[in-house]
Amino acid sequence: MKVKDVAEILEELAPLEYAENFDNVGLLVGDPDMSVTNILVTLDSLENVIDEAIGKSCNLIISFHPILFKGLKNLTGSNYIERAVIKAVQNNISIYCLHTALDNSIEGVNAKICEVLEVKNTRILIPQQGTIKKLTTYVPRTHSKVLLEFLFKAGAGNIGNYSECSFTVEGTGSYKAGRNANPVKGKKGELHLEEETQINVTFPKSKEKSVLNALFEHHQYEEVAYEIYTLDNVDSQIGMGMIGELEIPQAEKDFFNILKNKMNVSCIRHSDFLGKKIRKVAVLGGSGAFAITAAKNSGADVFITSDIKYHQFFEAENKILLADIGHYETEQFTKNLLLDYLTKKMPNFAISLSKSITNPIKYY
């Protein structure tokens, strides 16, 4: 199995197209055609993690956080980033990162937090926009069903819990083939009228390449007429954060004790207690203060995240309980999520969970 094969499996869980624009995801170090021996899964690909990979004979590191976030102007080993990259290259180790692509996955970081906290009936807190596309094309009426089948197989036509969704319109198409054309129907130099079907299907932007490949490969015409639009419709299956309910509502301090125990945290930075039961829980792994308003608007009783600044705690406005449990702490189970996923997809492959502690924050 090659690095690109493992990447393809990972991108079924977290398509890179859904990463945030500021992010740097995918294969950051290494050759996509390199054969993989063993895999090490980690949160951060720091120098001590590279050493661990060397000791375990792993030549592919799957990391949540990207070691390369900004551009490098030189590579001299002057900081922790350069040292990690140099050691990885010297030891022929590839590094693949998921970061916000996994944040935006409905089975990703926030789903794992909800699983640990036993939050049920979950849904995306902030659905991502611009992820749904629409294809319109025109095909001879006799071939429309065949083409639709291939488009469906390529990933088009899925809407929520429904599949093979489409809309068709019957009409008449016209064209005149030029001297260098090779028309499937009609003759060169003559106007040809053909009974055609207009096919309309939506698809997630992560499937655009496969949908277009299916269109061009299985369309009858030499020149394929088609249009692709990005829709404003929100995809409820992709986005930041997650919200759900506790099976049994908890008093605020009782819930905090559960939170500390399940998330392995010694302290919680929080806004004022509101004196009400916690039933609806919103979570966002990593730096999630930008989602405070969304959490309030969703009716959540508590919002669990990290890296909330002083003035951002005022945004609670006695409407929600804000709980900052730490950046590392919110994402700590992500590597377990990736290990479980890869083990199911690659049951006969050697995959290790990194034992290196990469949390840079200590508590006294």
mmCIF file of C-alpha atoms in Angstrom:
data_model
loop_
_atom_site.group_PDB
_atom_site.id
_atom_site.type_symbol
_atom_site.label_atom_id
_atom_site.label_comp_id
_atom_site.label_asym_id
_atom_site.label_seq_id
_atom_site.Cartn_x
_atom_site.Cartn_y
_atom_site.Cartn_z
ATOM 1 C CA MET A 1 0.000 0.000 0.000
ATOM 2 C CA LYS A 2 1.259 3.457 -0.921
ATOM 3 C CA VAL A 3 0.937 6.782 0.887
ATOM 4 C CA LYS A 4 -1.643 7.973 -1.647
ATOM 5 C CA ASP A 5 -3.755 4.869 -0.973
ATOM 6 C CA VAL A 6 -3.856 5.636 2.751
ATOM 7 C CA ALA A 7 -4.673 9.268 1.914
ATOM 8 C CA GLU A 8 -7.609 8.144 -0.206
ATOM 9 C CA ILE A 9 -8.980 6.132 2.721
ATOM 10 C CA LEU A 10 -8.582 9.080 5.106
ATOM 11 C CA GLU A 11 -10.306 11.422 2.690
ATOM 12 C CA GLU A 12 -13.406 9.242 2.730
ATOM 13 C CA LEU A 13 -13.729 10.299 6.373
ATOM 14 C CA ALA A 14 -12.491 13.865 5.952
ATOM 15 C CA PRO A 15 -12.383 15.186 2.360
ATOM 16 C CA LEU A 16 -9.689 17.850 2.075
ATOM 17 C CA GLU A 17 -12.122 20.070 0.145
ATOM 18 C CA TYR A 18 -13.925 20.730 3.439
ATOM 19 C CA ALA A 19 -10.892 22.133 5.246
ATOM 20 C CA GLU A 20 -10.996 25.849 6.044
ATOM 21 C CA ASN A 21 -9.330 28.191 3.542
ATOM 22 C CA PHE A 22 -6.611 29.243 6.000
ATOM 23 C CA ASP A 23 -5.547 25.674 6.687
ATOM 24 C CA ASN A 24 -2.767 23.461 5.338
ATOM 25 C CA VAL A 25 -3.898 19.855 5.020
ATOM 26 C CA GLY A 26 -3.023 16.698 3.119
ATOM 27 C CA LEU A 27 0.431 15.277 2.435
ATOM 28 C CA LEU A 28 2.867 17.890 3.781
ATOM 29 C CA VAL A 29 6.080 15.847 3.733
ATOM 30 C CA GLY A 30 6.991 12.867 1.584
ATOM 31 C CA ASP A 31 6.274 11.021 -1.642
ATOM 32 C CA PRO A 32 2.671 9.942 -2.402
ATOM 33 C CA ASP A 33 4.013 6.908 -4.290
ATOM 34 C CA MET A 34 6.155 5.644 -1.399
ATOM 35 C CA SER A 35 5.223 2.202 -0.080
ATOM 36 C CA VAL A 36 4.033 2.327 3.528
ATOM 37 C CA THR A 37 5.577 0.004 6.103
ATOM 38 C CA ASN A 38 3.905 1.044 9.364
ATOM 39 C CA ILE A 39 1.728 4.013 10.392
ATOM 40 C CA LEU A 40 1.932 6.196 13.506
ATOM 41 C CA VAL A 41 -1.148 8.259 14.478
ATOM 42 C CA THR A 42 -0.620 11.448 16.497
ATOM 43 C CA LEU A 43 -2.039 14.874 17.301
ATOM 44 C CA ASP A 44 1.173 16.745 16.480
ATOM 45 C CA SER A 45 4.138 15.701 14.369
ATOM 46 C CA LEU A 46 6.865 17.153 16.596
ATOM 47 C CA GLU A 47 10.499 16.032 16.706
ATOM 48 C CA ASN A 48 9.873 13.562 19.555
ATOM 49 C CA VAL A 49 7.046 12.046 17.502
ATOM 50 C CA ILE A 50 9.421 11.627 14.554
ATOM 51 C CA ASP A 51 11.805 9.838 16.920
ATOM 52 C CA GLU A 52 8.951 7.593 18.035
ATOM 53 C CA ALA A 53 8.118 6.809 14.397
ATOM 54 C CA ILE A 54 11.752 5.893 13.746
ATOM 55 C CA GLY A 55 11.788 3.605 16.797
ATOM 56 C CA LYS A 56 8.619 1.853 15.632
ATOM 57 C CA SER A 57 9.754 1.595 11.979
ATOM 58 C CA CYS A 58 6.830 3.775 10.867
ATOM 59 C CA ASN A 59 7.414 5.675 7.629
ATOM 60 C CA LEU A 60 4.017 7.412 7.583
ATOM 61 C CA ILE A 61 2.747 9.726 10.303
ATOM 62 C CA ILE A 62 -0.947 10.629 10.339
ATOM 63 C CA SER A 63 -1.132 13.884 12.278
ATOM 64 C CA PHE A 64 -4.162 15.964 13.200
ATOM 65 C CA HIS A 65 -2.312 19.286 13.402
ATOM 66 C CA PRO A 66 -0.137 20.364 10.441
ATOM 67 C CA ILE A 67 3.537 20.800 11.306
ATOM 68 C CA LEU A 68 3.797 23.091 8.269
ATOM 69 C CA PHE A 69 1.208 25.843 8.594
ATOM 70 C CA LYS A 70 2.994 28.842 7.104
ATOM 71 C CA GLY A 71 5.538 28.898 4.299
ATOM 72 C CA LEU A 72 9.187 28.123 5.054
ATOM 73 C CA LYS A 73 11.837 30.480 3.671
ATOM 74 C CA ASN A 74 14.715 28.270 4.747
ATOM 75 C CA LEU A 75 15.293 24.862 6.330
ATOM 76 C CA THR A 76 18.204 25.142 8.759
ATOM 77 C CA GLY A 77 16.844 23.487 11.897
ATOM 78 C CA SER A 78 16.585 26.792 13.751
ATOM 79 C CA ASN A 79 13.174 25.995 15.292
ATOM 80 C CA TYR A 80 11.013 23.023 16.274
ATOM 81 C CA ILE A 81 9.169 23.014 12.932
ATOM 82 C CA GLU A 82 12.307 22.890 10.799
ATOM 83 C CA ARG A 83 13.920 20.246 13.021
ATOM 84 C CA ALA A 84 10.889 17.971 12.750
ATOM 85 C CA VAL A 85 10.673 18.335 8.971
ATOM 86 C CA ILE A 86 14.415 17.780 8.476
ATOM 87 C CA LYS A 87 14.391 14.622 10.615
ATOM 88 C CA ALA A 88 11.336 13.299 8.770
ATOM 89 C CA VAL A 89 12.967 13.866 5.379
ATOM 90 C CA GLN A 90 16.292 12.382 6.494
ATOM 91 C CA ASN A 91 14.520 9.221 7.654
ATOM 92 C CA ASN A 92 12.202 8.959 4.643
ATOM 93 C CA ILE A 93 9.083 9.543 6.770
ATOM 94 C CA SER A 94 5.960 11.050 5.212
ATOM 95 C CA ILE A 95 3.605 13.299 7.194
ATOM 96 C CA TYR A 96 -0.087 13.585 6.348
ATOM 97 C CA CYS A 97 -2.376 16.038 8.191
ATOM 98 C CA LEU A 98 -6.171 16.383 8.426
ATOM 99 C CA HIS A 99 -6.874 19.283 10.823
ATOM 100 C CA THR A 100 -10.005 21.292 9.850
ATOM 101 C CA ALA A 101 -11.020 18.733 7.231
ATOM 102 C CA LEU A 102 -11.613 16.395 10.185
ATOM 103 C CA ASP A 103 -13.102 19.244 12.247
ATOM 104 C CA ASN A 104 -15.764 19.673 9.564
ATOM 105 C CA SER A 105 -16.530 15.963 9.255
ATOM 106 C CA ILE A 106 -19.776 14.768 10.839
ATOM 107 C CA GLU A 107 -17.816 11.742 12.094
ATOM 108 C CA GLY A 108 -14.787 13.775 13.137
ATOM 109 C CA VAL A 109 -13.387 15.639 16.139
ATOM 110 C CA ASN A 110 -16.659 16.931 17.582
ATOM 111 C CA ALA A 111 -18.483 13.649 17.089
ATOM 112 C CA LYS A 112 -15.754 12.006 19.175
ATOM 113 C CA ILE A 113 -16.181 14.556 21.980
ATOM 114 C CA CYS A 114 -19.929 13.901 21.981
ATOM 115 C CA GLU A 115 -19.295 10.162 22.101
ATOM 116 C CA VAL A 116 -16.997 10.522 25.127
ATOM 117 C CA LEU A 117 -19.522 12.781 26.918
ATOM 118 C CA GLU A 118 -22.447 10.548 25.895
ATOM 119 C CA VAL A 119 -24.232 13.386 24.119
ATOM 120 C CA LYS A 120 -27.063 12.002 21.968
ATOM 121 C CA ASN A 121 -29.141 13.165 18.956
ATOM 122 C CA THR A 122 -26.229 15.175 17.597
ATOM 123 C CA ARG A 123 -26.162 17.550 14.648
ATOM 124 C CA ILE A 124 -23.688 20.039 13.164
ATOM 125 C CA LEU A 125 -23.576 23.361 15.037
ATOM 126 C CA ILE A 126 -22.384 25.568 12.140
ATOM 127 C CA PRO A 127 -23.069 23.900 8.773
ATOM 128 C CA GLN A 128 -20.518 24.804 6.108
ATOM 129 C CA GLN A 129 -21.757 26.809 3.132
ATOM 130 C CA GLY A 130 -20.714 26.415 -0.499
ATOM 131 C CA THR A 131 -20.290 22.649 -0.271
ATOM 132 C CA ILE A 132 -23.192 21.621 -2.514
ATOM 133 C CA LYS A 133 -22.863 21.825 -6.291
ATOM 134 C CA LYS A 134 -25.312 21.237 -9.108
ATOM 135 C CA LEU A 135 -24.598 19.675 -12.487
ATOM 136 C CA THR A 136 -26.807 20.329 -15.501
ATOM 137 C CA THR A 137 -26.128 18.440 -18.719
ATOM 138 C CA TYR A 138 -27.937 17.400 -21.902
ATOM 139 C CA VAL A 139 -27.950 13.875 -23.281
ATOM 140 C CA PRO A 140 -29.854 11.965 -26.009
ATOM 141 C CA ARG A 141 -33.116 10.798 -24.473
ATOM 142 C CA THR A 142 -32.312 7.147 -25.176
ATOM 143 C CA HIS A 143 -29.131 7.365 -23.093
ATOM 144 C CA SER A 144 -30.321 9.445 -20.117
ATOM 145 C CA LYS A 145 -30.973 6.530 -17.738
ATOM 146 C CA VAL A 146 -27.574 5.014 -18.431
ATOM 147 C CA LEU A 147 -25.748 8.273 -17.786
ATOM 148 C CA LEU A 148 -27.724 8.900 -14.601
ATOM 149 C CA GLU A 149 -26.694 5.512 -13.241
ATOM 150 C CA PHE A 150 -23.014 6.334 -13.707
ATOM 151 C CA LEU A 151 -23.451 9.799 -12.166
ATOM 152 C CA PHE A 152 -25.120 8.236 -9.133
ATOM 153 C CA LYS A 153 -22.272 5.734 -8.787
ATOM 154 C CA ALA A 154 -19.810 8.645 -8.879
ATOM 155 C CA GLY A 155 -21.487 10.285 -5.879
ATOM 156 C CA ALA A 156 -24.121 12.561 -7.410
ATOM 157 C CA GLY A 157 -27.751 12.683 -6.330
ATOM 158 C CA ASN A 158 -27.359 12.279 -2.564
ATOM 159 C CA ILE A 159 -29.439 14.694 -0.468
ATOM 160 C CA GLY A 160 -29.439 14.058 3.283
ATOM 161 C CA ASN A 161 -30.875 10.591 3.856
ATOM 162 C CA TYR A 162 -31.929 10.234 0.202
ATOM 163 C CA SER A 163 -29.923 8.921 -2.750
ATOM 164 C CA GLU A 164 -30.274 8.823 -6.549
ATOM 165 C CA CYS A 165 -32.059 12.194 -6.562
ATOM 166 C CA SER A 166 -32.365 13.997 -9.909
ATOM 167 C CA PHE A 167 -34.632 16.194 -12.003
ATOM 168 C CA THR A 168 -35.023 15.766 -15.765
ATOM 169 C CA VAL A 169 -36.646 17.837 -18.501
ATOM 170 C CA GLU A 170 -37.397 16.620 -22.013
ATOM 171 C CA GLY A 171 -36.695 18.864 -25.003
ATOM 172 C CA THR A 172 -35.018 19.207 -28.367
ATOM 173 C CA GLY A 173 -31.351 19.979 -28.814
ATOM 174 C CA SER A 174 -29.721 21.249 -31.994
ATOM 175 C CA TYR A 175 -26.199 21.379 -33.373
ATOM 176 C CA LYS A 176 -24.284 21.503 -36.632
ATOM 177 C CA ALA A 177 -21.080 19.437 -36.724
ATOM 178 C CA GLY A 178 -18.031 21.161 -38.207
ATOM 179 C CA ARG A 179 -15.573 19.764 -40.718
ATOM 180 C CA ASN A 180 -13.241 18.336 -38.056
ATOM 181 C CA ALA A 181 -16.016 16.989 -35.846
ATOM 182 C CA ASN A 182 -16.908 13.345 -35.377
ATOM 183 C CA PRO A 183 -20.620 13.434 -34.451
ATOM 184 C CA VAL A 184 -22.264 10.409 -32.836
ATOM 185 C CA LYS A 185 -25.543 11.479 -34.392
ATOM 186 C CA GLY A 186 -26.173 13.637 -37.459
ATOM 187 C CA LYS A 187 -23.875 14.526 -40.340
ATOM 188 C CA LYS A 188 -21.093 17.052 -40.775
ATOM 189 C CA GLY A 189 -22.281 20.393 -42.065
ATOM 190 C CA GLU A 190 -25.962 19.658 -41.465
ATOM 191 C CA LEU A 191 -28.176 21.019 -38.693
ATOM 192 C CA HIS A 192 -29.220 18.115 -36.490
ATOM 193 C CA LEU A 193 -32.175 18.058 -34.098
ATOM 194 C CA GLU A 194 -32.087 15.488 -31.313
ATOM 195 C CA GLU A 195 -34.627 14.559 -28.670
ATOM 196 C CA GLU A 196 -32.657 15.202 -25.484
ATOM 197 C CA THR A 197 -33.054 14.996 -21.722
ATOM 198 C CA GLN A 198 -31.769 17.750 -19.483
ATOM 199 C CA ILE A 199 -30.319 16.083 -16.370
ATOM 200 C CA ASN A 200 -29.957 17.985 -13.094
ATOM 201 C CA VAL A 201 -28.174 16.451 -10.106
ATOM 202 C CA THR A 202 -26.530 17.856 -6.987
ATOM 203 C CA PHE A 203 -23.314 16.542 -5.487
ATOM 204 C CA PRO A 204 -20.868 17.429 -2.675
ATOM 205 C CA LYS A 205 -17.894 19.438 -3.891
ATOM 206 C CA SER A 206 -15.581 16.654 -2.721
ATOM 207 C CA LYS A 207 -17.075 14.465 -5.471
ATOM 208 C CA GLU A 208 -16.668 16.941 -8.332
ATOM 209 C CA LYS A 209 -13.717 15.163 -9.921
ATOM 210 C CA SER A 210 -15.389 11.739 -9.900
ATOM 211 C CA VAL A 211 -18.708 13.166 -11.141
ATOM 212 C CA LEU A 212 -17.020 14.950 -14.048
ATOM 213 C CA ASN A 213 -15.012 11.832 -14.892
ATOM 214 C CA ALA A 214 -18.251 9.846 -15.057
ATOM 215 C CA LEU A 215 -19.893 12.522 -17.192
ATOM 216 C CA PHE A 216 -17.106 12.673 -19.773
ATOM 217 C CA GLU A 217 -16.536 8.917 -19.857
ATOM 218 C CA HIS A 218 -20.164 7.876 -20.274
ATOM 219 C CA HIS A 219 -21.745 10.763 -22.194
ATOM 220 C CA GLN A 220 -22.434 9.888 -25.822
ATOM 221 C CA TYR A 221 -21.498 13.219 -27.366
ATOM 222 C CA GLU A 222 -18.036 14.170 -28.575
ATOM 223 C CA GLU A 223 -18.455 17.631 -27.042
ATOM 224 C CA VAL A 224 -20.280 17.529 -23.705
ATOM 225 C CA ALA A 225 -22.449 20.527 -22.857
ATOM 226 C CA TYR A 226 -22.664 20.975 -19.094
ATOM 227 C CA GLU A 227 -22.909 23.611 -16.374
ATOM 228 C CA ILE A 228 -21.831 23.478 -12.717
ATOM 229 C CA TYR A 229 -23.187 25.828 -10.066
ATOM 230 C CA THR A 230 -22.286 26.266 -6.412
ATOM 231 C CA LEU A 231 -25.514 26.379 -4.399
ATOM 232 C CA ASP A 232 -26.286 28.460 -1.324
ATOM 233 C CA ASN A 233 -28.051 25.504 0.265
ATOM 234 C CA VAL A 234 -26.500 24.423 3.557
ATOM 235 C CA ASP A 235 -25.258 20.859 3.921
ATOM 236 C CA SER A 236 -26.254 19.662 7.384
ATOM 237 C CA GLN A 237 -23.662 16.854 7.218
ATOM 238 C CA ILE A 238 -20.591 19.140 7.030
ATOM 239 C CA GLY A 239 -19.433 21.899 9.343
ATOM 240 C CA MET A 240 -17.906 23.112 12.600
ATOM 241 C CA GLY A 241 -19.003 22.074 16.058
ATOM 242 C CA MET A 242 -21.778 19.772 17.181
ATOM 243 C CA ILE A 243 -24.816 20.002 19.424
ATOM 244 C CA GLY A 244 -26.922 17.349 21.129
ATOM 245 C CA GLU A 245 -28.640 16.356 24.363
ATOM 246 C CA LEU A 246 -27.771 14.541 27.548
ATOM 247 C CA GLU A 247 -30.010 11.569 28.257
ATOM 248 C CA ILE A 248 -30.410 12.775 31.862
ATOM 249 C CA PRO A 249 -30.163 16.564 32.543
ATOM 250 C CA GLN A 250 -27.452 17.456 35.061
ATOM 251 C CA ALA A 251 -26.923 20.268 37.535
ATOM 252 C CA GLU A 252 -24.142 22.556 36.332
ATOM 253 C CA LYS A 253 -21.524 21.524 38.916
ATOM 254 C CA ASP A 254 -22.440 17.863 38.572
ATOM 255 C CA PHE A 255 -21.985 18.130 34.820
ATOM 256 C CA PHE A 256 -18.621 19.851 35.291
ATOM 257 C CA ASN A 257 -17.476 16.950 37.466
ATOM 258 C CA ILE A 258 -18.515 14.544 34.702
ATOM 259 C CA LEU A 259 -16.762 16.756 32.136
ATOM 260 C CA LYS A 260 -13.515 16.829 34.153
ATOM 261 C CA ASN A 261 -13.589 13.073 34.636
ATOM 262 C CA LYS A 262 -14.391 12.049 31.045
ATOM 263 C CA MET A 263 -12.121 14.637 29.393
ATOM 264 C CA ASN A 264 -9.211 14.160 31.841
ATOM 265 C CA VAL A 265 -9.005 17.824 32.854
ATOM 266 C CA SER A 266 -7.955 19.185 36.230
ATOM 267 C CA CYS A 267 -9.632 22.584 35.892
ATOM 268 C CA ILE A 268 -12.222 24.387 33.783
ATOM 269 C CA ARG A 269 -12.274 28.090 32.907
ATOM 270 C CA HIS A 270 -15.921 29.089 32.707
ATOM 271 C CA SER A 271 -18.479 31.897 32.725
ATOM 272 C CA ASP A 272 -21.009 32.406 35.519
ATOM 273 C CA PHE A 273 -23.162 29.485 36.559
ATOM 274 C CA LEU A 274 -26.780 30.136 35.611
ATOM 275 C CA GLY A 275 -28.462 27.912 38.158
ATOM 276 C CA LYS A 276 -30.227 25.664 35.665
ATOM 277 C CA LYS A 277 -29.958 22.081 34.504
ATOM 278 C CA ILE A 278 -27.641 21.151 31.644
ATOM 279 C CA ARG A 279 -29.538 19.283 28.936
ATOM 280 C CA LYS A 280 -28.454 20.644 25.557
ATOM 281 C CA VAL A 281 -24.672 20.532 25.008
ATOM 282 C CA ALA A 282 -22.667 22.244 22.258
ATOM 283 C CA VAL A 283 -19.019 21.346 21.606
ATOM 284 C CA LEU A 284 -16.251 22.551 19.311
ATOM 285 C CA GLY A 285 -12.775 21.043 19.544
ATOM 286 C CA GLY A 286 -9.842 23.441 19.454
ATOM 287 C CA SER A 287 -10.179 27.224 19.352
ATOM 288 C CA GLY A 288 -13.932 27.668 19.213
ATOM 289 C CA ALA A 289 -14.751 31.079 20.682
ATOM 290 C CA PHE A 290 -15.973 32.208 17.256
ATOM 291 C CA ALA A 291 -18.945 29.858 17.711
ATOM 292 C CA ILE A 292 -20.253 31.325 20.983
ATOM 293 C CA THR A 293 -23.079 33.173 19.202
ATOM 294 C CA ALA A 294 -24.040 30.061 17.231
ATOM 295 C CA ALA A 295 -24.104 28.030 20.448
ATOM 296 C CA LYS A 296 -26.351 30.622 22.121
ATOM 297 C CA ASN A 297 -28.675 30.774 19.122
ATOM 298 C CA SER A 298 -28.948 26.982 19.103
ATOM 299 C CA GLY A 299 -30.372 27.016 22.624
ATOM 300 C CA ALA A 300 -27.439 25.161 24.148
ATOM 301 C CA ASP A 301 -27.167 25.230 27.934
ATOM 302 C CA VAL A 302 -23.378 24.814 27.839
ATOM 303 C CA PHE A 303 -20.709 25.331 25.184
ATOM 304 C CA ILE A 304 -17.492 23.306 25.583
ATOM 305 C CA THR A 305 -14.435 24.520 23.666
ATOM 306 C CA SER A 306 -11.023 26.137 24.285
ATOM 307 C CA ASP A 307 -8.915 29.270 23.911
ATOM 308 C CA ILE A 308 -11.673 31.674 24.994
ATOM 309 C CA LYS A 309 -10.239 35.143 25.627
ATOM 310 C CA TYR A 310 -11.123 37.372 28.588
ATOM 311 C CA HIS A 311 -13.612 39.619 26.795
ATOM 312 C CA GLN A 312 -15.195 36.700 24.968
ATOM 313 C CA PHE A 313 -16.507 35.324 28.255
ATOM 314 C CA PHE A 314 -18.784 38.390 28.434
ATOM 315 C CA GLU A 315 -20.528 37.073 25.303
ATOM 316 C CA ALA A 316 -22.228 34.449 27.471
ATOM 317 C CA GLU A 317 -24.601 37.263 28.569
ATOM 318 C CA ASN A 318 -26.227 35.001 31.157
ATOM 319 C CA LYS A 319 -27.739 32.937 28.346
ATOM 320 C CA ILE A 320 -25.229 30.075 28.190
ATOM 321 C CA LEU A 321 -22.525 28.499 30.308
ATOM 322 C CA LEU A 322 -19.132 28.688 28.583
ATOM 323 C CA ALA A 323 -16.590 25.999 29.471
ATOM 324 C CA ASP A 324 -12.968 26.300 28.314
ATOM 325 C CA ILE A 325 -11.293 22.970 29.062
ATOM 326 C CA GLY A 326 -8.086 23.469 27.045
ATOM 327 C CA HIS A 327 -7.065 23.082 23.403
ATOM 328 C CA TYR A 328 -5.242 19.783 23.741
ATOM 329 C CA GLU A 329 -7.930 18.443 26.047
ATOM 330 C CA THR A 330 -10.735 18.984 23.525
ATOM 331 C CA GLU A 331 -8.779 17.213 20.783
ATOM 332 C CA GLN A 332 -7.000 14.492 22.777
ATOM 333 C CA PHE A 333 -9.266 11.661 21.598
ATOM 334 C CA THR A 334 -8.900 12.558 17.924
ATOM 335 C CA LYS A 335 -5.969 10.201 17.466
ATOM 336 C CA ASN A 336 -8.075 7.377 18.948
ATOM 337 C CA LEU A 337 -10.770 8.210 16.405
ATOM 338 C CA LEU A 338 -8.246 7.977 13.562
ATOM 339 C CA LEU A 339 -6.732 4.757 14.914
ATOM 340 C CA ASP A 340 -10.145 3.089 15.136
ATOM 341 C CA TYR A 341 -11.112 4.279 11.671
ATOM 342 C CA LEU A 342 -7.900 3.117 9.990
ATOM 343 C CA THR A 343 -7.923 -0.213 11.833
ATOM 344 C CA LYS A 344 -11.405 -0.951 10.472
ATOM 345 C CA LYS A 345 -10.443 0.118 6.964
ATOM 346 C CA MET A 346 -7.013 -1.577 7.028
ATOM 347 C CA PRO A 347 -7.398 -4.507 9.456
ATOM 348 C CA ASN A 348 -4.225 -6.272 8.340
ATOM 349 C CA PHE A 349 -1.966 -3.223 8.510
ATOM 350 C CA ALA A 350 0.331 -2.194 11.389
ATOM 351 C CA ILE A 351 -1.024 1.061 12.877
ATOM 352 C CA SER A 352 0.279 2.493 16.163
ATOM 353 C CA LEU A 353 -1.061 5.187 18.471
ATOM 354 C CA SER A 354 1.602 7.702 19.433
ATOM 355 C CA LYS A 355 2.499 7.678 23.123
ATOM 356 C CA SER A 356 4.257 11.038 22.899
ATOM 357 C CA ILE A 357 2.591 13.774 24.956
ATOM 358 C CA THR A 358 2.529 16.878 22.767
ATOM 359 C CA ASN A 359 0.474 19.215 24.979
ATOM 360 C CA PRO A 360 2.679 22.338 25.430
ATOM 361 C CA ILE A 361 0.531 23.692 28.310
ATOM 362 C CA LYS A 362 1.198 22.606 31.879
ATOM 363 C CA TYR A 363 -0.805 23.283 35.050
ATOM 364 C CA TYR A 364 0.691 23.867 38.516
#
